[in-house]
CSV table of C-alpha atoms in Angstrom, one decimal:
chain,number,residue,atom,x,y,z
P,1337,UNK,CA,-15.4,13.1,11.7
P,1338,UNK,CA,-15.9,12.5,8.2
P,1339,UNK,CA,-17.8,9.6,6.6
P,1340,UNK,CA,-20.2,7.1,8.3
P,1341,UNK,CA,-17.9,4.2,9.9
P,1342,UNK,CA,-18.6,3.7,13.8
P,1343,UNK,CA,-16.5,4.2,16.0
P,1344,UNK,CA,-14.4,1.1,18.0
P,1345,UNK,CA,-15.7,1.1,21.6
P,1346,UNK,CA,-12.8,0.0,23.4
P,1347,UNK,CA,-13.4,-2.5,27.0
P,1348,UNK,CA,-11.4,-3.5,29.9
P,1349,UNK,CA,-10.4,-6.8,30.1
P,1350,UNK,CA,-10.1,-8.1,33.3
P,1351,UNK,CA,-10.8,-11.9,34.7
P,1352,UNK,CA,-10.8,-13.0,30.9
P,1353,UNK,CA,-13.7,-10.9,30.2
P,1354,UNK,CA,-14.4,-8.3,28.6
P,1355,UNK,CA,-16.0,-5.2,31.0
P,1356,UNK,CA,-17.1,-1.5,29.9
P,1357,UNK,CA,-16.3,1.5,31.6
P,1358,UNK,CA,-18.4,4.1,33.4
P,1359,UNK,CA,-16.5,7.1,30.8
P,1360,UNK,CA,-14.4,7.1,27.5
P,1361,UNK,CA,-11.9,9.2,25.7
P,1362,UNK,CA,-11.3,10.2,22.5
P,1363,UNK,CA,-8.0,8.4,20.4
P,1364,UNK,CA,-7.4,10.0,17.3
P,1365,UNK,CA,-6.0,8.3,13.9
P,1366,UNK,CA,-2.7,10.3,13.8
P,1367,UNK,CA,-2.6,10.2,9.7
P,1368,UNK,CA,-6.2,12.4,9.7
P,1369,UNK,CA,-6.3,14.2,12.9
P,1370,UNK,CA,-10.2,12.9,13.4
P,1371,UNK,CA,-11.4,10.4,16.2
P,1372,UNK,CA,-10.9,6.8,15.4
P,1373,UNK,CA,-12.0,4.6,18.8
P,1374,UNK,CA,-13.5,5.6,22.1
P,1375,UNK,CA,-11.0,4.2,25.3
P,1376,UNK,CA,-12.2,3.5,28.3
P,1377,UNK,CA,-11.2,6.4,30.9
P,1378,UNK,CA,-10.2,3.9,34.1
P,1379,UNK,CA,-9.4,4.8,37.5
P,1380,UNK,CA,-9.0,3.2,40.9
P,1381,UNK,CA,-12.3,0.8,40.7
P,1382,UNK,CA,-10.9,-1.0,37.2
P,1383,UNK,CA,-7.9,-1.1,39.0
P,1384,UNK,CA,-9.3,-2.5,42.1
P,1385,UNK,CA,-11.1,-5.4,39.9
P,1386,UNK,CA,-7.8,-6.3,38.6
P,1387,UNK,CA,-6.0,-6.9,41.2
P,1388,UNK,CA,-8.5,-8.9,43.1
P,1389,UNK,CA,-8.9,-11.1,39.6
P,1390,UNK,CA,-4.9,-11.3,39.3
P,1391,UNK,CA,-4.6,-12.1,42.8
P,1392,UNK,CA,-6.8,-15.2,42.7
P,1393,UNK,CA,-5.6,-16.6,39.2
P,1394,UNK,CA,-2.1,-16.7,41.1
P,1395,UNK,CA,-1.9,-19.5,43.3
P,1396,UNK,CA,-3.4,-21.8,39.9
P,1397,UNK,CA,-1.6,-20.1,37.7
P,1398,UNK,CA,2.5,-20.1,39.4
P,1399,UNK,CA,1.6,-23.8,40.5
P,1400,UNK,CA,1.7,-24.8,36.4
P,1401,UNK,CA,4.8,-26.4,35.3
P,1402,UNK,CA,7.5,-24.4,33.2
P,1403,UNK,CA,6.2,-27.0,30.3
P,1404,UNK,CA,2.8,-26.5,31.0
P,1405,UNK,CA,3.2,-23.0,30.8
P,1406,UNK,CA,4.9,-22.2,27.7
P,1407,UNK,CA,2.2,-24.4,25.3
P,1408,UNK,CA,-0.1,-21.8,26.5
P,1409,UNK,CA,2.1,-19.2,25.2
P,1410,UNK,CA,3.1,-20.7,22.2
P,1411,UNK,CA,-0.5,-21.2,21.5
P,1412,UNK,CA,-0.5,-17.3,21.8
P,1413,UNK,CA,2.6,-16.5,19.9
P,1414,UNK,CA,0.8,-18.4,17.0
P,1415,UNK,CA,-2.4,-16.9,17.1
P,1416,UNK,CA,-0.4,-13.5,16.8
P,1417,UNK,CA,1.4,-14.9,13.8
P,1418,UNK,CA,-1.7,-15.7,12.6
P,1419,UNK,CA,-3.5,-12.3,13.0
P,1420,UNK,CA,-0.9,-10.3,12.0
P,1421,UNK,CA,-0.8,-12.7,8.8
P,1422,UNK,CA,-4.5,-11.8,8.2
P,1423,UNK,CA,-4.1,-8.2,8.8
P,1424,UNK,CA,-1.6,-7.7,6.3
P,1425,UNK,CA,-3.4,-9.6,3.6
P,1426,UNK,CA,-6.2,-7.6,4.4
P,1427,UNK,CA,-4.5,-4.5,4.3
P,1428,UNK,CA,7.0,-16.6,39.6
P,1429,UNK,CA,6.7,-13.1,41.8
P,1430,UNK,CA,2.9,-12.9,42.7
P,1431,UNK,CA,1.5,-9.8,40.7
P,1432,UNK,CA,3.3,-7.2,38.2
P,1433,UNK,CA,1.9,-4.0,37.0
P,1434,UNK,CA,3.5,-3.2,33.0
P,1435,UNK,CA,3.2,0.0,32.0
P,1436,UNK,CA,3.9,0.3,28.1
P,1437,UNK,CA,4.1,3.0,25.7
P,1438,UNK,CA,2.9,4.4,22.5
P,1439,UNK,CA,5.6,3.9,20.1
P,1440,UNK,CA,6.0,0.0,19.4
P,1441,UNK,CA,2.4,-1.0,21.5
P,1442,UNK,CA,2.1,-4.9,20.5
P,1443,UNK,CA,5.9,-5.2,20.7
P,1444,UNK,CA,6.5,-3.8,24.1
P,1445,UNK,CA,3.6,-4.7,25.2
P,1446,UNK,CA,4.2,-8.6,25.0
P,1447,UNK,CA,7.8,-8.0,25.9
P,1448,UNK,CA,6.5,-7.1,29.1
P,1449,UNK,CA,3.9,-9.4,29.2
P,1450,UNK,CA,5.5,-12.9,28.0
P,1451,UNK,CA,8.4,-12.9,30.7
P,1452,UNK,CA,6.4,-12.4,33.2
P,1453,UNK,CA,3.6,-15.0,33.2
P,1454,UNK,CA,6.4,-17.6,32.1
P,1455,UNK,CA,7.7,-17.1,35.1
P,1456,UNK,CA,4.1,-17.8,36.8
P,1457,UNK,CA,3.4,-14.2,37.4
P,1458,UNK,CA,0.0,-12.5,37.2
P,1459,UNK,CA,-0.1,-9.6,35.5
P,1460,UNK,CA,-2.1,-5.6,35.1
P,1461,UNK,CA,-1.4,-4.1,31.9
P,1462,UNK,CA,-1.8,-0.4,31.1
P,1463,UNK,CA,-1.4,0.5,27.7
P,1464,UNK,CA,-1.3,3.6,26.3
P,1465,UNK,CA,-4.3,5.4,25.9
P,1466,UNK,CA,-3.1,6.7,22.2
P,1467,UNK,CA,-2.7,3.5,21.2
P,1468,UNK,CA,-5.0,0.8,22.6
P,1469,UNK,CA,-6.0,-0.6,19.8
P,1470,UNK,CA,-3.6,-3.1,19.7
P,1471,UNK,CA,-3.6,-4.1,22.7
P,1472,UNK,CA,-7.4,-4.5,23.2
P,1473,UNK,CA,-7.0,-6.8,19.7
P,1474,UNK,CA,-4.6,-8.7,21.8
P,1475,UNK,CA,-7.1,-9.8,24.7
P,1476,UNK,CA,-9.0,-11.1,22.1
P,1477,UNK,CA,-6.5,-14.0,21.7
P,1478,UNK,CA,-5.9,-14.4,25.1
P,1479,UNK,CA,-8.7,-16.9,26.1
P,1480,UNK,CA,-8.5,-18.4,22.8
P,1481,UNK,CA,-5.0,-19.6,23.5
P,1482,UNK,CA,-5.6,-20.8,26.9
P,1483,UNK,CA,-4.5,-17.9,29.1
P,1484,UNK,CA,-6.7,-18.6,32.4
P,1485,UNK,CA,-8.9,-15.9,33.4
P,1486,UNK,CA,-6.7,-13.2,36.0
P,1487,UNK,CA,-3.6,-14.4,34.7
P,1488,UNK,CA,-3.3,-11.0,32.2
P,1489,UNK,CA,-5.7,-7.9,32.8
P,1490,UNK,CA,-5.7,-5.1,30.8
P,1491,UNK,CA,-7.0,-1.7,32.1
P,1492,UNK,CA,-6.9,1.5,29.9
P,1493,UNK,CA,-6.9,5.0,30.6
P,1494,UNK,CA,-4.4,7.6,31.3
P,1495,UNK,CA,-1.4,7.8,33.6
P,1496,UNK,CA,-2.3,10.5,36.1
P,1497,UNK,CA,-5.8,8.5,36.8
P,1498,UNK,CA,-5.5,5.0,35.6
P,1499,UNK,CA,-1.8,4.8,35.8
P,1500,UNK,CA,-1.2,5.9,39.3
P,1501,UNK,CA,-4.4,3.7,40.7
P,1502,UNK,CA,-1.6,1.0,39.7
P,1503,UNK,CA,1.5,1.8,40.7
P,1504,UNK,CA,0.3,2.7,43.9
P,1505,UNK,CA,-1.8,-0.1,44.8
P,1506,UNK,CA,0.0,-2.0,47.5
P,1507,UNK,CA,-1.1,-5.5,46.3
P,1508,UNK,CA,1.3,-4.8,43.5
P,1509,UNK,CA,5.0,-5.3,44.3
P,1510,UNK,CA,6.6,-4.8,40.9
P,1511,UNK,CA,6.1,-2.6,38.3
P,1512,UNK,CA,8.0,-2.3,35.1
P,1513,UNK,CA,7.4,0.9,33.1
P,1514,UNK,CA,8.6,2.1,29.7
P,1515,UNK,CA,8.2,5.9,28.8
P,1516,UNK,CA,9.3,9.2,29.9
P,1517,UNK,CA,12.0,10.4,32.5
P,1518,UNK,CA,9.4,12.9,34.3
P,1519,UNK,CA,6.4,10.0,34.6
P,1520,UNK,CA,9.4,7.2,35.7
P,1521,UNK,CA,9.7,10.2,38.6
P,1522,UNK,CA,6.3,10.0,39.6
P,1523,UNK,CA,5.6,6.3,39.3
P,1524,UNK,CA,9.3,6.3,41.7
P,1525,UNK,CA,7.3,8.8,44.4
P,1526,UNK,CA,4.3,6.8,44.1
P,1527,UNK,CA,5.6,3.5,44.5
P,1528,UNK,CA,8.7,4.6,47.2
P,1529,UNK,CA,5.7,3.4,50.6
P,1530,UNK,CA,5.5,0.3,49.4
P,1531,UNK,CA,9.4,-0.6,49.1
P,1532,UNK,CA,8.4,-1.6,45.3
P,1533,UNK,CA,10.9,-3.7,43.2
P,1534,UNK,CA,11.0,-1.2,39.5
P,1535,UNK,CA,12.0,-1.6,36.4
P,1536,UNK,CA,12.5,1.8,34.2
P,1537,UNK,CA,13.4,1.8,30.8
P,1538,UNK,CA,13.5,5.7,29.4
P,1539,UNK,CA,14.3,8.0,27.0
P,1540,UNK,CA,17.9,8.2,25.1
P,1541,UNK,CA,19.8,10.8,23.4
P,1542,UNK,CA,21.7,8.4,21.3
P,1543,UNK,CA,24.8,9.2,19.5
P,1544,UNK,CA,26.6,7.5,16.1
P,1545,UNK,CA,30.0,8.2,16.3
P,1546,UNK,CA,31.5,8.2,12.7
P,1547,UNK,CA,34.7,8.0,12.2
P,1548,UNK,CA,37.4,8.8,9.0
P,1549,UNK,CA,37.7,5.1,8.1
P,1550,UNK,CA,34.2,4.5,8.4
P,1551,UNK,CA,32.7,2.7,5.4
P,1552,UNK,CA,30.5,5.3,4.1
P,1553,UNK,CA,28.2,3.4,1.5
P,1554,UNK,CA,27.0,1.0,4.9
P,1555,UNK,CA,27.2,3.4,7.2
P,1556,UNK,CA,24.8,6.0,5.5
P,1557,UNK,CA,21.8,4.1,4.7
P,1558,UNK,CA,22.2,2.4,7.9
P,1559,UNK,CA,22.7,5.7,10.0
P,1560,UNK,CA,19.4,7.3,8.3
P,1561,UNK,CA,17.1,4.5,9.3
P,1562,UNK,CA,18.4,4.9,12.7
P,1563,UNK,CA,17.6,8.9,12.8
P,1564,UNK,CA,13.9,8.5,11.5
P,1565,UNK,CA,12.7,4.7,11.5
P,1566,UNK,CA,9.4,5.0,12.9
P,1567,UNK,CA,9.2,9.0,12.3
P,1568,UNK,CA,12.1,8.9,15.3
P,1569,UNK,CA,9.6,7.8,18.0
P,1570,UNK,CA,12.3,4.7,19.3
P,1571,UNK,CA,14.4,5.2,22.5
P,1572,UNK,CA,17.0,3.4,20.5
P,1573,UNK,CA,17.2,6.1,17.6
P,1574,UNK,CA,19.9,8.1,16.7
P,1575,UNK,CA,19.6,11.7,17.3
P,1576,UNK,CA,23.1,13.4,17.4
P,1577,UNK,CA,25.7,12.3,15.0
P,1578,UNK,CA,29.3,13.1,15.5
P,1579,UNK,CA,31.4,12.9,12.3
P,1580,UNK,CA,35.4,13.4,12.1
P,1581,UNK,CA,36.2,16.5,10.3
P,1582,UNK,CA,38.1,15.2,7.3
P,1583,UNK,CA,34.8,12.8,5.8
P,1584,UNK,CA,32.6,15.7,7.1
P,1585,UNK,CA,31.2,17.4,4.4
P,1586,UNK,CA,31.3,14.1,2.3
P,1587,UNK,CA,29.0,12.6,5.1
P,1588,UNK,CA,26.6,15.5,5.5
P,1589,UNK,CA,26.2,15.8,1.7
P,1590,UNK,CA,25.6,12.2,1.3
P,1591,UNK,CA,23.2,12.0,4.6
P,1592,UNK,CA,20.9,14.8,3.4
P,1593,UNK,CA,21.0,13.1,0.0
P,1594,UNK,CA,20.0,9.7,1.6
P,1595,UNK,CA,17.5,11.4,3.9
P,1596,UNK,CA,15.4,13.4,1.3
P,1597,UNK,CA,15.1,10.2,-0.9
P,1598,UNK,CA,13.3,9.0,2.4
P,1599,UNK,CA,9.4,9.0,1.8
P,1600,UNK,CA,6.6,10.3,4.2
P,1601,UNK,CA,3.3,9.4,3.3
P,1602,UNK,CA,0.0,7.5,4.6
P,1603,UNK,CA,-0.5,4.4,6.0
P,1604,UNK,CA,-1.8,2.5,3.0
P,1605,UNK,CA,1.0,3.7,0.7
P,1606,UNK,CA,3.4,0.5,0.9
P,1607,UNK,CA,6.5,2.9,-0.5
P,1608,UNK,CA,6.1,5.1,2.5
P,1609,UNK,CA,9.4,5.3,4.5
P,1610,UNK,CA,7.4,7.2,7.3
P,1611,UNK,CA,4.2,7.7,8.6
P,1612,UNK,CA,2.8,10.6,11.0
P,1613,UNK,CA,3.7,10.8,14.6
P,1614,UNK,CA,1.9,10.0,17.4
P,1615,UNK,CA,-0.6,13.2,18.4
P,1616,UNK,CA,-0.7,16.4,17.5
P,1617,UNK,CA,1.2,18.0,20.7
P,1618,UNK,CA,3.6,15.8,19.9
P,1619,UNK,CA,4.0,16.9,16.6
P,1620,UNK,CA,3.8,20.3,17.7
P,1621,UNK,CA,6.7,19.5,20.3
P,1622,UNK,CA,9.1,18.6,18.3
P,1623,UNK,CA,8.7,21.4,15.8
P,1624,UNK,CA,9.2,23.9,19.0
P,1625,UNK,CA,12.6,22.2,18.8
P,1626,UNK,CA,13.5,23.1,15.4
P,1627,UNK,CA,12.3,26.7,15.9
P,1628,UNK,CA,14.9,27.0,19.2
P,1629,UNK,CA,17.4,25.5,17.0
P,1630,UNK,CA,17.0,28.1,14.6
P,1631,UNK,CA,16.4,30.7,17.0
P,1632,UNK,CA,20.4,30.2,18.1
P,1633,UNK,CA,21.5,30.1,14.5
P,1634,UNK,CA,21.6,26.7,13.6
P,1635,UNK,CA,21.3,25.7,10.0
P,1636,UNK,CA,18.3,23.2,9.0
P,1637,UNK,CA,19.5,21.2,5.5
P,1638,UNK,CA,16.3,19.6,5.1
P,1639,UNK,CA,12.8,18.9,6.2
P,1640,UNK,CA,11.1,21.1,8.1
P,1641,UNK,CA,10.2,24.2,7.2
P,1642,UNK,CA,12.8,23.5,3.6
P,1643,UNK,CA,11.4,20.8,1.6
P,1644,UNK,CA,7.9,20.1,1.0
P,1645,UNK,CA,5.1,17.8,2.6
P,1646,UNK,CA,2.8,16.8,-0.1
P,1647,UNK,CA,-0.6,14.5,1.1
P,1648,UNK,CA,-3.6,13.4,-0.3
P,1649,UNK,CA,-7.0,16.0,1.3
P,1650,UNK,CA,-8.2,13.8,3.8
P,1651,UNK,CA,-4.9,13.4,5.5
P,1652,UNK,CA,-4.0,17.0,6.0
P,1653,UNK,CA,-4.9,17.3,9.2
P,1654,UNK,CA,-2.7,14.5,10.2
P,1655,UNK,CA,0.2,14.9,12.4
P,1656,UNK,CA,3.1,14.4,9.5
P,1657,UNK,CA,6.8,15.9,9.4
P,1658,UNK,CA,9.8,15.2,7.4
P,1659,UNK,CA,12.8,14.1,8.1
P,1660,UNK,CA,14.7,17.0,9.3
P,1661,UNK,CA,18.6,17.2,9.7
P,1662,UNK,CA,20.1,20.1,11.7
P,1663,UNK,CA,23.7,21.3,11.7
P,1664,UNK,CA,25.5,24.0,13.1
P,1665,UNK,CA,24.6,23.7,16.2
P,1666,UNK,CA,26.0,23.8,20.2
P,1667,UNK,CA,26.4,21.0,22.1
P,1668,UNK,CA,25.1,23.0,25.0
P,1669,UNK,CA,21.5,23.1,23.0
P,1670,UNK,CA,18.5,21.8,23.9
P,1671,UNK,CA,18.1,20.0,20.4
P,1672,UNK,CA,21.8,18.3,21.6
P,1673,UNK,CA,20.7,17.7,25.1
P,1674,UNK,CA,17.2,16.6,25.4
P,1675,UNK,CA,15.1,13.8,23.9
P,1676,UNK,CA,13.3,14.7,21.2
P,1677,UNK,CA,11.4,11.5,20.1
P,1678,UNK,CA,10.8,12.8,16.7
P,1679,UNK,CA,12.5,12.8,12.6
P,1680,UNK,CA,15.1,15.3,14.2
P,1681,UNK,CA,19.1,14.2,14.1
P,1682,UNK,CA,21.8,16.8,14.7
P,1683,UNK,CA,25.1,16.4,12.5
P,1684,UNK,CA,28.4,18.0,14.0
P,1685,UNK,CA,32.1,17.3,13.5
P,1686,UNK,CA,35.0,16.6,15.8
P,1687,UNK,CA,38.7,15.9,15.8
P,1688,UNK,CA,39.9,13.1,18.1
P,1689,UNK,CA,38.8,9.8,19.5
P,1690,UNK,CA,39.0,11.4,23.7
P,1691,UNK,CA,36.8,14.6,22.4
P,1692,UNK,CA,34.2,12.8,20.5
P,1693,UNK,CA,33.8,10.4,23.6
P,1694,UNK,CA,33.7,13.5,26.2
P,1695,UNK,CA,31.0,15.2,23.7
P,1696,UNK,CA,29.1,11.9,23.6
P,1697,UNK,CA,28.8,11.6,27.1
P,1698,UNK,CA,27.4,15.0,28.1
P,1699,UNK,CA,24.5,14.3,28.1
P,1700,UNK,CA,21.9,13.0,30.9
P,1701,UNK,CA,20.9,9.7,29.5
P,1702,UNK,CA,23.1,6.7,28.7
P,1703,UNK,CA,20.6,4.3,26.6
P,1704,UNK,CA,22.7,3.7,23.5
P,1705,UNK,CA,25.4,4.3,21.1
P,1706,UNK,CA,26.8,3.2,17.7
P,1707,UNK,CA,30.0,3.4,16.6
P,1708,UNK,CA,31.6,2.9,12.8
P,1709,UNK,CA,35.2,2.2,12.1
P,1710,UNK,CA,37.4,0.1,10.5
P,1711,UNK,CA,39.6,-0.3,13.0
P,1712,UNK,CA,38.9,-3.1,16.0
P,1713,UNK,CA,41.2,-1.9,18.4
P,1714,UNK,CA,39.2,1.7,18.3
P,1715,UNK,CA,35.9,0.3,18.8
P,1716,UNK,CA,36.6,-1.7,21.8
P,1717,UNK,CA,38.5,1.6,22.9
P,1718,UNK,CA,35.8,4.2,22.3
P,1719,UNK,CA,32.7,1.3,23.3
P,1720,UNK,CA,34.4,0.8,26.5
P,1721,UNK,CA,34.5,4.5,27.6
P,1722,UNK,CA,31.0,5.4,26.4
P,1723,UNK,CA,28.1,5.9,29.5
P,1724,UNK,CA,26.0,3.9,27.5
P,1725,UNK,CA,24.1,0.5,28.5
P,1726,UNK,CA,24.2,-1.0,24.4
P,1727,UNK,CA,26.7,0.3,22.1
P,1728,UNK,CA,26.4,-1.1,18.3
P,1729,UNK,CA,29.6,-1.4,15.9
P,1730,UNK,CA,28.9,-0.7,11.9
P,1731,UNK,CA,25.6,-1.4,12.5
P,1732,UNK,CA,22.3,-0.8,14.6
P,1733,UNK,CA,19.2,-2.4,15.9
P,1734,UNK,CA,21.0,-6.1,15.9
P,1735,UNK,CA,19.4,-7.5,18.7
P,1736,UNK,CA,20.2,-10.6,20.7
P,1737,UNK,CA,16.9,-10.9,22.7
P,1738,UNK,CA,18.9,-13.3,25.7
P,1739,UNK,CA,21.1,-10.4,26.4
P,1740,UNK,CA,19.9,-7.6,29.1
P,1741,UNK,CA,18.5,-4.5,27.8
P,1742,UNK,CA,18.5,-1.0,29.4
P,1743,UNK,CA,20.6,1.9,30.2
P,1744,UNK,CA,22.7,4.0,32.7
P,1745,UNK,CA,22.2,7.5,34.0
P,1746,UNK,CA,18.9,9.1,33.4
P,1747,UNK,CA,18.0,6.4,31.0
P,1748,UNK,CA,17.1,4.4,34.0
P,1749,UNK,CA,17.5,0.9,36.2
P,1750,UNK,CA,16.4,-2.2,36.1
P,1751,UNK,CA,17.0,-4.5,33.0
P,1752,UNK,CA,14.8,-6.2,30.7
P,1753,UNK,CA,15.7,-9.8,30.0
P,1754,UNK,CA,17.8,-9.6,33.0
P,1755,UNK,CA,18.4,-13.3,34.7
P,1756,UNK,CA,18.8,-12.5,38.5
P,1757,UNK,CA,18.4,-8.8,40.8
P,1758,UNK,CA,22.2,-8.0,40.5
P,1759,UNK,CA,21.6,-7.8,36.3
P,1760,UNK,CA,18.7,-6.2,37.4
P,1761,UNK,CA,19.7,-3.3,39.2
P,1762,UNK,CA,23.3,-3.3,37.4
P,1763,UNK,CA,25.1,-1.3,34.9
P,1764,UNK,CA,25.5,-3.7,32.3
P,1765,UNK,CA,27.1,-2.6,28.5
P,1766,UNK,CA,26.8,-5.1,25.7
P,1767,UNK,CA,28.5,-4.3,22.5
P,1768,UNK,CA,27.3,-6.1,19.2
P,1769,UNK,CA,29.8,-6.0,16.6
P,1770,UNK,CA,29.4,-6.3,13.0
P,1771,UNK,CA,32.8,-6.7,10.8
């Protein structure tokens, strides 16, 4: 690792205290490629402390009034205000185990979190080991804003050690994941003795279906932040756009236009559009999907392998890629069929309103969908008959935060902000409109 600067040492924190580990891990900064912290490597025995420090905050803890309650956590949400002010300046169920990912690690992380200790829940936190930063910043504020000791515990480590110590701990009767259809599998096998209740928020394969009497000036800008906002590492990003075949060409010139103006560049360059992903065998999955895609003739307009990545020295190493866009491609492809979680969007043309909806539908997952026309009647029509838990209209990412979030099909069960079990395990679709 270049230069002198010591390395974060990264601790548990479990019964309001901070606790090393017996072995650590490496994380890496993704914009240089070299070690950043050290992350505790935990198994069953952090695990095990947990629970028992979760189990006795309980009783306490669920016995607080709703009032009571939330001026603890509005002591939190200002202390995160706070931070994240001074950071940019600078530069009631019994226990619940919340599993969050990499990709938005404060955000979903205190998603999970908040609900559930409002409710007078205890809670086990796993994190992501490639990004625990964050969340070990987090525990920081959590005695300072008057979160008892047991009430949240955060254990780090990987999924197959740390991960699986929770979810199949019988003292834990609910587990909410976020993350990957094969590890919502195994957490499903590993919980299935114990009769757990699950929440499973996965991946999407999201399409934006455009039609002729879209308005094009809103609908491009708007359609190429939600191919590569956050370098295409959301469940809620567009990665297959279906375009009616008389604006076609118009769109696709106009899209690869938009999408090359889009900037990739380091984290301290405030006109970046993107940074690097996540890891390097990320980075080195999702190009495998551009070379399939060209391996079965497709055509790749931009990105990848066409245009040019230009970064300071010390940041060649890190795990950057441009926005690509891909056309002329199957629908039967992996690139149109799998989740990619990457700057990767797929641009194809159709004819009518029933073909575009069977095309947009076969696929496995069901997470999301946006739709742009001018025409009302259509985007009820088309909303209605897309397998999709959230469909957007001339617009995306407009959230309502009160309505229930998740998907259908292999984009999994449970909902987040749901208010009772049936909106729980129920297919709901909500459909935000913008006129």
């Amino acid at each position: 690792m270049s230069g002198t600067r010591e390395l974060l040492m990264l601790e548990n924190f479990i019964d309001g205290k901070f606790l090393p580990c017996h072995s650590y891990i490496d994380s890496y900064d993704p914009s240089t490629g070299e070690v950043y912290c050290k992350v505790p490597n935990s198994g069953k025995e952090e695990i095990e402390a947990a629970v028992e420090a979760a189990r006795e905050a309980f009783p306490s803890w669920s016995s607080c009034s709703p009032h009571e309650r939330s001026q603890v956590l509005n002591r939190l949400a200002d202390l995160l205000e706070q931070s994240l002010e001074d950071l940019a300046q600078a530069e009631s169920k019994d226990q619940a185990g919340l599993i969050s990912p990499w990709n938005l690690p404060l955000y979903l992380l205190t998603w999970k979190i908040a609900p559930a200790i409002a409710a007078g829940n205890t809670v086990i936190a796993k994190p992501s080991e490639l990004t625990s930063v964050t969340a070990w910043m987090l525990c920081k504020l959590l005695n300072k804003a008057g979160v008892p000791p047991g009430v949240v515990n955060i254990v780090f480590g990987t999924g197959p050690k740390v991960g699986e110590a929770l979810v199949s701990h019988p003292e834990v009767p609910l587990i909410s994941f976020t993350g990957s259809q094969p590890t919502a599998e195994r957490i499903t096998q590993l919980s299935a003795p114990f009769c757990k209740k699950l929440s499973l928020e996965l991946g999407g394969k999201n399409p934006a279906i455009i039609f002729e009497d879209a308005n094009l000036d809103e609908c491009i800008p708007a359609t190429v932040r939600s191919s590569f906002t956050n370098q295409g590492e959301i469940c809620l990003c567009t990665s297959r756009i279906f375009v009616q075949k008389s604006i076609y060409n118009e769109f696709l010139k106009r899209f690869v236009e938009a999408t090359r103006k889009w900037k990739v560049s380091i984290p301290s360059d405030p006109s970046a559009s993107m940074g690097a992903l996540i890891s390097k065998a990320h980075l080195e999955k999702v190009r495998s999907y551009i070379k399939k895609a060209c391996a079965e003739g497709a055509k790749i307009l931009c990105g990848e392998g066409v245009d040019r990545l230009s970064l300071p020295p010390r940041n060649q190493a890190g795990y950057f890629m441009l926005p690509t866009v891909i056309t002329d491609i199957k629908d039967e492809s992996c690139c149109m069929q799998e989740e990619i979680f990457g700057p990767v969007t797929c641009v194809v043309p159709f004819d009518s309103e029933e073909e575009v909806i069977r095309r947009a539908n076969n696929v496995k997952y069901g997470l999301a969908a946006t739709v742009w026309s001018g025409n009302v009647g259509r985007i009820h029509r088309v909303a209605q008959k897309l397998q999709s838990g959230l469909v957007w209209t001339n617009c995306w990412l407009i959230r309502e935060l009160n309505l229930p979030f998740g998907g259908m099909k292999y984009s999994g069960i449970g909902r987040e902000g749901a208010k009772d079990s049936h909106d729980f395990f129920t297919e709901i679709k909500t459909i935000t409109v913008k006129y």
